[in-house]
Coordinates of C-alpha atoms in Angstrom, one line a residue:
M1 CA 18.7 1.2 14.9
L2 CA 21.4 2.3 12.5
E3 CA 24.8 2.9 14.1
T4 CA 26.0 6.5 14.2
K5 CA 29.8 5.8 14.1
P6 CA 31.9 4.8 11.1
M7 CA 31.9 1.1 10.5
R8 CA 35.0 -1.0 10.9
S9 CA 36.7 -2.4 7.8
G10 CA 36.2 -6.0 6.8
L11 CA 33.3 -8.3 6.8
S12 CA 33.0 -11.0 9.5
E13 CA 32.7 -14.7 8.7
E14 CA 29.4 -14.7 10.5
E15 CA 28.0 -11.9 8.4
I16 CA 28.9 -13.5 5.1
Y17 CA 27.8 -17.0 6.3
L18 CA 24.4 -15.7 7.2
F19 CA 24.1 -13.8 3.9
N20 CA 25.0 -16.9 1.9
N21 CA 22.6 -19.0 4.0
G22 CA 19.6 -16.8 3.5
S23 CA 19.5 -15.8 7.1
S24 CA 21.0 -12.3 7.1
Y25 CA 18.2 -9.9 7.9
H26 CA 20.5 -6.8 8.2
S27 CA 22.7 -7.2 5.2
Y28 CA 22.5 -3.4 4.5
R29 CA 24.8 -2.9 7.5
F30 CA 27.8 -4.5 5.7
M31 CA 27.0 -4.9 2.0
G32 CA 27.2 -1.9 -0.3
A33 CA 29.1 1.3 0.4
H34 CA 29.8 2.4 4.0
L35 CA 31.9 5.1 5.6
A36 CA 34.6 3.2 7.5
Q37 CA 38.1 3.6 9.1
E38 CA 41.1 1.4 8.4
G39 CA 44.4 2.1 10.1
G40 CA 43.1 5.4 11.3
V41 CA 42.3 6.5 7.8
T42 CA 38.7 7.3 6.9
G43 CA 37.2 6.2 3.6
V44 CA 34.6 4.0 2.1
R45 CA 34.3 0.2 2.3
F46 CA 32.6 -1.5 -0.6
A47 CA 31.1 -5.0 -0.7
V48 CA 29.2 -6.7 -3.5
W49 CA 27.9 -10.2 -4.2
A50 CA 28.9 -11.3 -7.6
P51 CA 29.8 -15.1 -7.3
N52 CA 30.3 -15.7 -11.1
A53 CA 32.4 -12.6 -11.9
M54 CA 36.0 -13.3 -12.8
E55 CA 37.0 -9.9 -11.3
A56 CA 35.3 -6.9 -9.6
R57 CA 36.4 -3.3 -9.5
V58 CA 35.0 -0.1 -8.0
I59 CA 34.8 2.7 -10.5
G60 CA 33.5 6.2 -10.0
S61 CA 34.0 9.9 -10.2
F62 CA 37.1 9.6 -7.9
N63 CA 39.0 7.5 -10.4
R64 CA 37.6 8.8 -13.7
W65 CA 35.6 5.6 -14.0
D66 CA 38.7 3.5 -14.5
G67 CA 38.8 0.7 -11.9
E68 CA 42.3 -0.6 -12.7
A69 CA 43.6 0.8 -9.4
H70 CA 40.6 -0.3 -7.4
R71 CA 40.3 -4.0 -7.9
M72 CA 38.2 -5.7 -5.2
K73 CA 39.3 -8.7 -3.1
R74 CA 37.3 -11.9 -3.4
I75 CA 36.5 -13.4 0.0
G76 CA 37.0 -17.1 -0.4
T77 CA 34.2 -19.0 -2.0
T78 CA 31.5 -16.8 -0.6
G79 CA 30.9 -14.9 -3.9
V80 CA 31.5 -11.6 -2.1
Y81 CA 34.1 -9.0 -3.1
E82 CA 35.2 -6.1 -0.9
L83 CA 37.5 -3.1 -1.0
F84 CA 38.4 -0.2 1.2
V85 CA 39.1 3.1 -0.6
P86 CA 40.7 5.7 1.6
G87 CA 39.8 9.3 1.3
L88 CA 36.4 8.9 -0.1
G89 CA 33.3 10.5 1.5
E90 CA 29.7 11.3 1.0
G91 CA 28.6 12.3 -2.4
S92 CA 31.0 10.2 -4.4
L93 CA 29.5 8.6 -7.5
Y94 CA 30.4 4.9 -8.1
K95 CA 29.5 1.7 -9.8
Y96 CA 30.9 -1.8 -9.9
E97 CA 32.7 -3.0 -13.0
L98 CA 32.4 -6.8 -13.1
I99 CA 34.3 -9.0 -15.5
T100 CA 31.8 -11.7 -16.6
P101 CA 32.7 -15.4 -17.2
D102 CA 33.1 -14.7 -20.9
G103 CA 35.5 -11.9 -20.3
A104 CA 33.1 -8.9 -20.9
A105 CA 33.0 -5.9 -18.6
V106 CA 29.6 -4.8 -17.2
R107 CA 29.0 -1.7 -15.1
K108 CA 26.4 -2.1 -12.4
A109 CA 24.8 0.1 -9.9
D110 CA 25.2 -1.1 -6.3
P111 CA 22.2 -3.3 -5.3
F112 CA 22.6 -2.0 -1.7
A113 CA 23.1 1.7 -2.6
F114 CA 21.4 4.1 -0.2
L115 CA 21.1 6.8 -2.8
S116 CA 21.1 6.8 -6.6
E117 CA 22.0 9.5 -9.1
R118 CA 18.8 11.3 -10.3
R119 CA 17.6 9.8 -13.6
P120 CA 18.7 9.7 -16.4
G121 CA 21.9 9.2 -14.4
T122 CA 22.4 5.6 -13.1
A123 CA 25.3 5.8 -10.7
S124 CA 25.1 5.0 -7.0
V125 CA 26.0 7.7 -4.5
V126 CA 28.0 7.2 -1.3
T127 CA 25.7 8.3 1.5
D128 CA 25.8 8.2 5.3
L129 CA 22.3 7.4 6.8
S130 CA 23.3 7.9 10.4
G131 CA 22.8 10.9 12.6
Y132 CA 19.2 11.8 12.1
D133 CA 17.6 13.0 15.3
W134 CA 14.1 11.4 15.4
G135 CA 11.3 13.0 17.3
D136 CA 8.7 10.3 17.1
A137 CA 9.3 8.5 20.4
D138 CA 5.7 9.1 21.5
W139 CA 4.3 7.7 18.2
L140 CA 6.4 4.6 18.5
R141 CA 5.4 4.1 22.1
T142 CA 1.7 4.5 21.3
K143 CA 1.9 2.2 18.3
S144 CA 3.6 -0.6 20.4
K145 CA 0.6 -0.6 22.7
T146 CA -2.2 -0.4 20.0
S147 CA -3.7 -3.3 18.2
P148 CA -4.4 -2.4 14.5
Y149 CA -7.4 -4.9 14.5
Q150 CA -9.4 -3.1 17.2
H151 CA -8.7 0.5 16.0
P152 CA -9.5 2.5 12.9
L153 CA -7.3 2.1 9.9
H154 CA -8.0 4.5 7.0
I155 CA -5.2 4.8 4.4
Y156 CA -4.6 7.7 2.0
E157 CA -2.8 6.2 -1.0
V158 CA -0.4 8.7 -2.6
H159 CA 1.8 8.9 -5.6
P160 CA 4.2 11.6 -4.4
A161 CA 5.3 12.6 -7.9
S162 CA 1.7 13.6 -8.9
W163 CA -0.1 14.6 -5.7
K164 CA 1.3 18.1 -6.4
I165 CA 4.1 19.2 -8.7
K166 CA 5.7 22.6 -9.4
G167 CA 6.0 22.1 -13.1
K168 CA 7.1 19.5 -15.7
E169 CA 9.4 17.1 -13.8
L170 CA 9.7 19.6 -11.0
F171 CA 8.7 17.3 -8.2
Y172 CA 7.9 18.3 -4.6
T173 CA 10.7 17.5 -2.3
Y174 CA 10.2 15.3 0.8
D175 CA 10.2 18.4 2.9
E176 CA 7.6 20.1 0.8
L177 CA 5.5 17.0 0.9
A178 CA 5.9 17.1 4.7
D179 CA 4.7 20.7 4.8
E180 CA 1.6 20.2 2.7
L181 CA 0.6 16.5 2.5
V182 CA 1.0 15.6 6.1
P183 CA -1.3 18.3 7.7
Y184 CA -3.8 17.8 4.8
A185 CA -4.1 14.0 5.5
A186 CA -4.4 14.6 9.2
E187 CA -7.1 17.3 8.7
M188 CA -9.0 15.0 6.3
G189 CA -9.1 12.2 9.0
F190 CA -6.8 9.6 7.5
T191 CA -4.8 7.5 9.9
H192 CA -2.1 6.5 7.5
I193 CA -0.4 7.6 4.3
E194 CA 0.5 4.8 1.9
L195 CA 3.3 5.9 -0.5
M196 CA 3.5 4.2 -3.9
P197 CA 7.0 2.7 -4.3
L198 CA 9.8 5.0 -3.4
A199 CA 12.7 2.6 -4.3
E200 CA 14.7 4.1 -7.1
H201 CA 13.3 3.4 -10.6
P202 CA 14.4 4.6 -14.0
L203 CA 10.9 5.0 -15.6
D204 CA 8.4 7.5 -14.2
Q205 CA 5.6 5.7 -15.9
S206 CA 6.3 2.5 -13.9
W207 CA 5.1 4.5 -10.8
G208 CA 8.0 2.9 -8.9
Y209 CA 6.9 -0.7 -9.5
Q210 CA 9.9 -1.5 -11.7
V211 CA 12.9 -1.0 -9.4
T212 CA 16.7 -0.7 -9.9
G213 CA 17.6 0.6 -6.4
F214 CA 15.8 -1.4 -3.7
Y215 CA 17.7 0.3 -0.9
S216 CA 17.7 3.7 -2.5
P217 CA 14.8 6.2 -1.8
T218 CA 14.2 7.9 -5.1
S219 CA 16.3 11.0 -5.6
R220 CA 13.3 12.6 -7.5
H221 CA 12.3 14.1 -4.1
G222 CA 15.6 14.6 -2.4
D223 CA 18.0 12.6 -0.2
P224 CA 17.2 9.8 2.3
K225 CA 17.3 12.2 5.3
G226 CA 14.6 14.2 3.6
L227 CA 12.4 11.1 3.6
M228 CA 13.2 10.6 7.3
R229 CA 12.0 14.1 8.0
F230 CA 8.8 13.4 6.1
I231 CA 8.1 10.3 8.0
D232 CA 9.0 12.0 11.3
R233 CA 6.6 14.8 10.5
C234 CA 3.8 12.2 9.8
H235 CA 4.4 10.5 13.1
R236 CA 4.3 13.9 15.0
H237 CA 0.9 14.5 13.4
G238 CA -0.4 11.1 14.4
I239 CA -0.1 9.7 10.9
G240 CA 1.4 6.3 10.1
V241 CA 3.4 5.6 6.9
I242 CA 3.0 2.5 4.7
L243 CA 5.3 1.9 1.8
D244 CA 4.4 0.0 -1.3
W245 CA 7.1 -2.7 -1.6
V246 CA 7.9 -4.8 -4.7
P247 CA 9.7 -8.1 -3.9
G248 CA 8.3 -10.0 -6.8
H249 CA 10.2 -8.6 -9.7
F250 CA 12.7 -6.1 -11.1
C251 CA 13.3 -4.2 -14.3
K252 CA 15.8 -5.2 -17.0
D253 CA 17.8 -2.0 -17.3
D254 CA 21.5 -2.7 -17.9
H255 CA 22.7 -1.0 -14.7
G256 CA 20.3 -3.0 -12.6
L257 CA 20.1 -6.6 -11.3
R258 CA 19.6 -8.4 -14.6
L259 CA 22.5 -10.7 -15.4
F260 CA 24.3 -8.9 -12.6
D261 CA 27.6 -10.7 -12.9
G262 CA 27.1 -11.8 -16.4
T263 CA 24.9 -14.7 -15.4
P264 CA 21.3 -15.0 -14.2
L265 CA 21.9 -14.3 -10.5
Y266 CA 18.9 -12.6 -9.0
E267 CA 16.5 -13.9 -11.6
G268 CA 17.5 -17.6 -11.8
N269 CA 18.5 -19.7 -14.7
D270 CA 15.1 -20.8 -16.2
P271 CA 13.8 -18.0 -18.5
N272 CA 10.3 -19.5 -18.4
R273 CA 10.3 -18.8 -14.7
A274 CA 12.3 -15.6 -14.7
E275 CA 10.5 -13.7 -17.5
L276 CA 7.3 -11.9 -16.7
P277 CA 6.1 -11.0 -20.2
L278 CA 3.0 -8.9 -19.1
W279 CA 5.3 -6.4 -17.3
G280 CA 8.5 -6.9 -19.2
T281 CA 10.4 -7.6 -16.0
L282 CA 12.2 -10.5 -14.3
A283 CA 11.0 -12.4 -11.3
F284 CA 13.4 -12.9 -8.3
D285 CA 14.7 -16.4 -7.8
F286 CA 13.4 -17.2 -4.3
S287 CA 15.3 -20.5 -4.2
R288 CA 18.5 -18.6 -4.1
R289 CA 19.4 -18.0 -0.4
E290 CA 21.4 -14.8 -1.0
V291 CA 18.3 -13.4 -2.8
V292 CA 16.3 -14.2 0.3
S293 CA 18.8 -12.3 2.4
F294 CA 18.8 -9.4 0.0
L295 CA 15.0 -9.1 0.0
I296 CA 14.2 -9.7 3.7
S297 CA 17.0 -7.4 4.7
N298 CA 15.4 -4.8 2.4
A299 CA 12.1 -5.1 4.2
I300 CA 13.8 -4.7 7.6
Y301 CA 15.8 -1.8 6.3
W302 CA 12.8 0.4 5.6
L303 CA 11.4 -0.4 9.0
D304 CA 14.6 0.0 10.9
V305 CA 16.3 3.0 9.2
F306 CA 13.2 5.0 8.1
H307 CA 10.7 4.0 10.8
I308 CA 8.2 2.9 8.2
D309 CA 5.0 1.5 9.9
G310 CA 4.0 -1.0 7.3
L311 CA 4.7 -2.6 3.9
R312 CA 2.0 -3.2 1.3
V313 CA 3.5 -6.2 -0.5
D314 CA 2.8 -5.9 -4.2
A315 CA 1.5 -8.7 -6.5
V316 CA 1.4 -11.6 -4.1
A317 CA -0.8 -13.6 -6.4
N318 CA 1.8 -13.3 -9.2
M319 CA 4.5 -14.5 -6.8
L320 CA 2.6 -17.6 -5.7
N321 CA 1.4 -18.7 -9.2
L322 CA 4.0 -20.0 -11.7
H323 CA 1.4 -19.7 -14.5
M324 CA -0.1 -16.3 -13.8
D325 CA -0.1 -13.9 -16.8
K326 CA 2.1 -16.4 -18.8
P327 CA 1.3 -18.1 -22.1
P328 CA 1.1 -22.0 -21.9
H329 CA 4.5 -22.5 -23.5
M330 CA 6.1 -20.7 -20.5
H331 CA 4.3 -22.7 -17.9
T332 CA 6.6 -24.5 -15.4
Y333 CA 5.7 -26.7 -12.5
N334 CA 6.9 -27.3 -9.0
E335 CA 8.4 -30.6 -7.8
F336 CA 5.0 -32.0 -7.1
G337 CA 3.6 -31.1 -10.5
G338 CA 1.6 -28.1 -9.3
R339 CA 1.6 -24.5 -10.3
D340 CA 2.3 -23.1 -6.9
N341 CA 5.7 -21.4 -6.5
L342 CA 6.8 -23.2 -3.4
D343 CA 10.0 -21.1 -3.1
A344 CA 7.9 -17.9 -3.1
L345 CA 5.6 -19.4 -0.5
R346 CA 8.5 -20.2 1.8
F347 CA 9.9 -16.7 1.2
L348 CA 6.7 -14.9 2.1
K349 CA 6.3 -16.9 5.3
K350 CA 9.9 -16.3 6.3
L351 CA 9.5 -12.6 5.4
N352 CA 6.5 -12.2 7.7
E353 CA 8.0 -14.2 10.5
T354 CA 11.2 -12.1 10.4
V355 CA 9.4 -8.8 10.2
F356 CA 7.2 -9.6 13.2
R357 CA 10.1 -10.9 15.1
Y358 CA 11.9 -7.6 14.9
Y359 CA 8.9 -5.2 14.6
P360 CA 5.8 -6.9 16.0
D361 CA 3.6 -3.9 15.5
T362 CA 4.2 -3.6 11.7
L363 CA 1.4 -3.6 9.2
M364 CA 2.1 -6.3 6.6
L365 CA -0.6 -5.9 3.8
A366 CA -0.9 -8.4 1.0
E367 CA -2.0 -7.1 -2.4
D368 CA -3.4 -10.5 -3.3
S369 CA -6.1 -11.1 -6.0
S370 CA -6.1 -14.9 -5.5
A371 CA -8.2 -17.2 -3.4
W372 CA -5.2 -18.4 -1.5
P373 CA -6.4 -19.4 2.0
A374 CA -5.3 -18.0 5.3
V375 CA -3.3 -15.1 3.9
T376 CA -3.7 -13.2 7.2
S377 CA -3.3 -16.2 9.5
P378 CA 0.0 -16.9 11.4
T379 CA 2.4 -19.2 9.7
Y380 CA 2.3 -21.6 12.7
Q381 CA -1.4 -22.1 11.8
G382 CA -0.6 -22.7 8.2
G383 CA -1.1 -19.2 7.0
L384 CA 1.1 -16.8 5.0
G385 CA 1.6 -14.6 8.1
F386 CA 0.4 -11.3 6.8
N387 CA -1.9 -9.3 9.1
F388 CA -4.0 -7.6 6.4
K389 CA -5.1 -8.4 2.9
W390 CA -6.6 -6.2 0.2
N391 CA -10.2 -7.3 -0.5
M392 CA -10.1 -7.4 -4.3
G393 CA -13.3 -9.4 -4.6
W394 CA -15.3 -6.7 -2.7
M395 CA -13.7 -4.0 -4.9
N396 CA -14.5 -5.7 -8.2
D397 CA -18.1 -6.6 -7.3
S398 CA -19.0 -3.3 -5.7
L399 CA -17.6 -1.1 -8.5
R400 CA -19.2 -3.4 -11.1
Y401 CA -22.6 -2.9 -9.3
M402 CA -22.2 0.9 -9.0
A403 CA -21.5 1.1 -12.8
L404 CA -24.8 -0.5 -13.6
H405 CA -27.8 1.6 -14.7
P406 CA -29.8 2.0 -11.5
D407 CA -32.8 0.2 -13.0
D408 CA -30.6 -2.8 -13.7
R409 CA -29.1 -3.1 -10.2
R410 CA -32.1 -5.1 -8.9
H411 CA -31.1 -7.9 -11.3
H412 CA -27.6 -8.0 -9.8
H413 CA -28.3 -7.5 -6.1
Q414 CA -25.8 -10.2 -5.1
L415 CA -22.9 -8.0 -6.3
I416 CA -23.5 -5.6 -3.4
T417 CA -24.2 -8.3 -0.8
F418 CA -22.0 -11.3 -1.6
S419 CA -18.9 -9.9 0.1
L420 CA -20.5 -10.5 3.5
C421 CA -20.3 -14.3 2.8
Y422 CA -16.5 -14.1 3.2
A423 CA -15.9 -10.7 4.9
F424 CA -14.6 -12.4 8.1
S425 CA -12.4 -15.0 6.5
E426 CA -9.4 -12.6 6.5
N427 CA -8.3 -9.3 8.0
Y428 CA -9.4 -7.2 5.1
V429 CA -8.7 -3.7 3.8
L430 CA -11.3 -2.4 1.3
P431 CA -9.1 -0.7 -1.4
L432 CA -10.2 2.0 -3.8
S433 CA -6.7 2.2 -5.2
H434 CA -4.8 3.8 -8.1
D435 CA -5.4 0.6 -10.1
E436 CA -9.1 1.4 -10.4
V437 CA -8.7 4.8 -11.9
V438 CA -6.2 4.3 -14.8
H439 CA -6.0 2.5 -18.1
G440 CA -9.4 3.4 -19.4
K441 CA -11.2 2.4 -16.2
R442 CA -12.3 6.0 -15.5
S443 CA -12.3 7.8 -12.2
L444 CA -14.5 6.7 -9.3
L445 CA -16.8 9.6 -10.0
N446 CA -17.0 8.9 -13.7
K447 CA -17.8 5.2 -13.1
M448 CA -21.2 6.3 -11.7
P449 CA -24.0 6.4 -14.3
G450 CA -26.4 9.2 -14.9
S451 CA -26.2 13.0 -15.0
Y452 CA -23.4 15.0 -13.5
E453 CA -25.4 15.6 -10.4
E454 CA -26.4 11.9 -10.1
K455 CA -22.7 10.9 -10.3
F456 CA -21.9 12.9 -7.1
D457 CA -25.0 11.6 -5.4
Q458 CA -24.0 8.0 -6.1
L459 CA -20.4 8.4 -5.2
R460 CA -21.4 9.8 -1.8
L461 CA -23.7 6.8 -1.5
F462 CA -21.0 4.4 -2.5
Y463 CA -18.5 5.9 0.0
G464 CA -21.1 5.5 2.7
Y465 CA -21.4 1.8 1.9
W466 CA -17.6 1.4 1.7
M467 CA -17.0 3.1 5.0
T468 CA -19.6 1.1 6.9
H469 CA -18.8 -2.3 5.4
P470 CA -16.6 -4.5 7.6
G471 CA -12.9 -4.0 6.9
K472 CA -10.3 -1.3 7.0
K473 CA -10.2 1.4 4.3
L474 CA -7.9 2.7 1.6
L475 CA -8.6 5.6 -0.8
F476 CA -6.4 6.8 -3.6
M477 CA -5.6 10.5 -3.7
G478 CA -8.2 12.7 -5.6
G479 CA -11.0 10.3 -4.7
E480 CA -11.8 12.5 -1.7
W481 CA -13.2 15.3 -3.9
G482 CA -14.4 13.3 -6.8
Q483 CA -11.6 13.7 -9.3
F484 CA -13.4 13.5 -12.7
D485 CA -10.6 12.6 -15.0
E486 CA -8.6 9.4 -14.7
W487 CA -5.3 9.7 -12.8
K488 CA -2.6 11.3 -14.9
D489 CA 0.7 10.0 -13.5
S490 CA 2.8 12.7 -15.4
D491 CA 0.7 15.6 -14.1
M492 CA -0.6 16.6 -10.7
L493 CA -4.1 16.0 -9.4
D494 CA -6.8 18.4 -10.6
W495 CA -6.8 20.6 -7.5
M496 CA -8.5 23.4 -9.5
V497 CA -11.8 21.5 -9.4
L498 CA -12.1 22.5 -5.8
D499 CA -13.2 25.9 -7.1
Y500 CA -16.4 24.2 -8.1
D501 CA -19.1 23.7 -5.4
S502 CA -19.8 20.1 -6.3
H503 CA -16.2 18.9 -5.8
R504 CA -15.6 21.1 -2.8
M505 CA -18.7 19.7 -1.1
M506 CA -17.7 16.2 -2.0
R507 CA -14.4 16.8 -0.1
D508 CA -16.4 18.2 2.8
Y509 CA -18.5 15.0 2.8
V510 CA -15.5 12.7 2.7
K511 CA -13.9 14.6 5.5
A512 CA -17.1 14.3 7.6
L513 CA -17.4 10.6 6.7
N514 CA -13.8 10.0 7.7
H515 CA -14.2 11.6 11.0
V516 CA -17.5 9.7 11.7
Y517 CA -15.5 6.5 11.0
L518 CA -12.8 7.6 13.5
D519 CA -15.4 8.5 16.1
L520 CA -17.7 5.4 15.9
P521 CA -16.1 2.2 17.4
S522 CA -19.0 0.2 15.9
L523 CA -17.4 0.7 12.5
W524 CA -13.9 -0.7 13.3
E525 CA -13.8 -2.2 16.8
R526 CA -14.7 -5.8 15.8
D527 CA -14.0 -6.0 12.1
R528 CA -12.9 -9.6 12.1
D529 CA -15.8 -10.7 14.3
P530 CA -18.9 -11.9 12.5
E531 CA -21.0 -10.7 15.4
C532 CA -20.0 -7.1 14.4
F533 CA -22.4 -7.3 11.5
Q534 CA -26.2 -8.1 11.3
W535 CA -28.3 -7.7 8.2
I536 CA -31.6 -5.9 8.8
D537 CA -32.8 -6.5 5.2
V538 CA -30.5 -8.2 2.6
H539 CA -33.2 -9.3 0.2
N540 CA -34.8 -6.1 -1.0
A541 CA -33.5 -6.4 -4.6
A542 CA -36.7 -5.1 -6.0
Q543 CA -36.1 -1.6 -4.5
S544 CA -32.2 -1.9 -4.5
V545 CA -32.1 -1.1 -0.8
I546 CA -30.0 -2.8 1.9
S547 CA -29.8 -2.2 5.6
F548 CA -27.7 -3.6 8.4
I549 CA -26.3 -3.0 11.9
R550 CA -22.7 -2.6 12.8
R551 CA -21.8 -3.4 16.4
G552 CA -18.9 -2.4 18.6
Q553 CA -18.1 -3.6 22.1
S554 CA -20.8 -1.4 23.6
S555 CA -22.5 0.5 20.8
F556 CA -24.1 0.0 17.5
S557 CA -25.0 1.9 14.3
V558 CA -27.8 1.4 11.8
I559 CA -27.1 1.8 8.1
I560 CA -29.6 2.2 5.3
L561 CA -28.5 2.5 1.6
N562 CA -30.8 3.2 -1.3
F563 CA -29.0 2.3 -4.6
S564 CA -32.1 3.2 -6.7
R565 CA -33.2 6.5 -8.1
N566 CA -36.6 6.1 -6.4
D567 CA -37.8 8.2 -3.5
Y568 CA -39.2 6.2 -0.6
R569 CA -41.2 8.4 1.7
D570 CA -42.2 6.0 4.4
Y571 CA -39.6 3.3 4.4
R572 CA -39.8 1.1 7.4
I573 CA -36.9 -0.8 8.8
G574 CA -36.4 -2.9 12.0
V575 CA -34.1 -1.6 14.8
P576 CA -32.6 -3.6 17.6
E577 CA -33.6 -1.4 20.6
P578 CA -36.4 1.1 21.5
G579 CA -35.6 4.8 21.5
E580 CA -34.9 7.8 19.3
Y581 CA -32.5 7.3 16.4
R582 CA -30.6 10.3 15.2
I583 CA -29.0 10.7 11.8
V584 CA -25.3 10.9 12.3
L585 CA -24.6 11.3 8.6
H586 CA -26.8 11.7 5.5
S587 CA -25.2 11.6 2.1
G588 CA -28.0 13.8 0.8
D589 CA -27.3 16.6 3.2
I590 CA -27.5 20.0 1.4
R591 CA -24.1 20.8 2.9
F592 CA -22.6 18.0 0.8
G593 CA -24.4 18.8 -2.5
G594 CA -27.7 16.9 -1.8
K595 CA -31.2 18.3 -1.4
E596 CA -32.0 17.3 2.2
T597 CA -32.5 20.1 4.6
R598 CA -33.5 17.8 7.4
A599 CA -30.4 15.6 7.2
S600 CA -30.0 15.8 11.0
A601 CA -33.5 14.5 11.8
S602 CA -34.2 11.8 14.3
Y603 CA -36.8 9.0 14.4
K604 CA -38.6 7.6 17.4
S605 CA -39.0 3.8 17.2
D606 CA -42.4 2.2 17.2
N607 CA -43.3 -1.0 19.1
M608 CA -43.8 -2.7 15.8
K609 CA -41.9 -5.8 14.8
W610 CA -40.2 -5.5 11.4
H611 CA -37.4 -7.5 9.7
G612 CA -37.4 -9.9 12.7
L613 CA -36.6 -7.1 15.1
G614 CA -38.8 -6.0 18.0
Q615 CA -38.8 -2.3 17.1
S616 CA -38.9 -0.3 13.9
I617 CA -38.8 3.2 12.5
S618 CA -40.3 4.8 9.4
I619 CA -37.9 7.1 7.5
H620 CA -37.7 9.1 4.4
L621 CA -35.2 7.5 2.1
P622 CA -34.4 9.7 -0.9
P623 CA -32.8 8.5 -4.2
Y624 CA -29.2 7.4 -3.9
A625 CA -29.2 7.9 -0.1
F626 CA -26.9 6.6 2.6
L627 CA -28.0 7.1 6.2
L628 CA -26.1 6.3 9.3
L629 CA -28.1 6.3 12.5
A630 CA -27.3 5.9 16.1
L631 CA -29.4 5.6 19.2
Q632 CA -30.0 9.0 20.8
G633 CA -27.9 9.4 23.9
D634 CA -25.2 7.0 22.7
T635 CA -22.1 9.0 23.2
H636 CA -20.2 6.8 20.9

């Protein structure tokens, strides 16, 4: 963990060697600005990597932004400059003034800054991260003994700047989010909160995915210790925290990493590789060893200093594919003539190996839309080394299916069943993320066809399918009550719709569904094991009905889903054991906005073979119904 005493002045040869060699995984401990002592005098020691700069100076509020008196010393041929400035303390604004090879002066924010001036300001801020008194020892101890594979994982994805706000650009502080968001997520039955990127970024509309301050928690919500308090509060409520992390690219703002010392440094020399035209950003040069040190140290920094429980690594497919989202004239090839970015491949493997070496209980989730094999297999088995991957195929197929007119679904039955052909090839998370409710895609509720009432019926049905399908879960904020409008990143969620019964009851349903998920080991205990899933009937395209069994170590659940608008009064399905089957949850329960008053009914099995099983039950299956049943007496 971070030291609590002032750091000594001067960088060691070993530290710089490891940084230059791509093997420094704690670079934040000596690069950037640190409180230090030299000759008994307290001040700040600065260190910056700018190998092609002719000269480097520290400028700031303490010298009226004139660095003439604060020229930095170049350390041999390492490309690192350092300077100790006596008398400085926390809160000092600063930048580096670098003289480029052509004699121009550029002013850059510190790539290792722990805090940045609130936008539109662009200066870095001297900050001491030591001294926070963490109270999450019990959480860390429990986490170290708990496998994420055999336990529930249900993630609430949150954009902190729009979950709630107090007015235009009046964002909730980290402490206010701790007071409201944390108990809300715990009450709703989520196991983790995933925060969209918190690294400092100049443009609100980038949602944090175009970064200038990779080590700097955004000052929109307060200071770094406020973020520590938020995470600590999460852990004390039994909630893990995942951070969206963006190692693939960075934005072009002048104070950022672009042409940092007057030359392509972080982005590499070939503009066809560096430029990402779809996003207007620059890709990191993963062949540069100092860049590897910078990025892997950044991942370790969030885990070490802030006790983050996991990183959702953004845009893995774009990192791996040299051609993705680029016109043909920008295509480049690796040394073997292929389109795979071999440097990015090596980086991702090294990243995961390093993270798990230091923090073996971390969640490393790949946001990957490609068909790259073995993403969640260990690197020693030829995999990329992540432990979870977003299942983008399931998401695309299932949402496309749900958007169909109910009468057309029977012609596209494979969209709702095909995912089981590959559901056990990786450790999957089933994401219903922010990407699916913006840019004209409509909200989840508004993707559903039919009348206003039918939209709610079908969204409850879809959530039942999502929750009982093999794989861990992720839901974007607002989805829990059926946000009707698309996500508006500049305004807060439409909390006022909870004044309406339909939305309030939808939230009640999602809360009940979440807690059923947490309580039923059959829904998460064996997610990667093909034996955890058994089709009862996969072929009933004519009626748009599917049914299956989910099995845990010692229990099972029976799931029936009717994706049609037809009412089936005596629908018979096979069941694996004799006995009485109780309805654990019914999406059509009147409590949740449906019409069923007998949503807690039970069904005694008949000694009649059906669907290849020795027993069967006859049930009432209303339109757009999801039913989850368990054998009576099963305490699980």
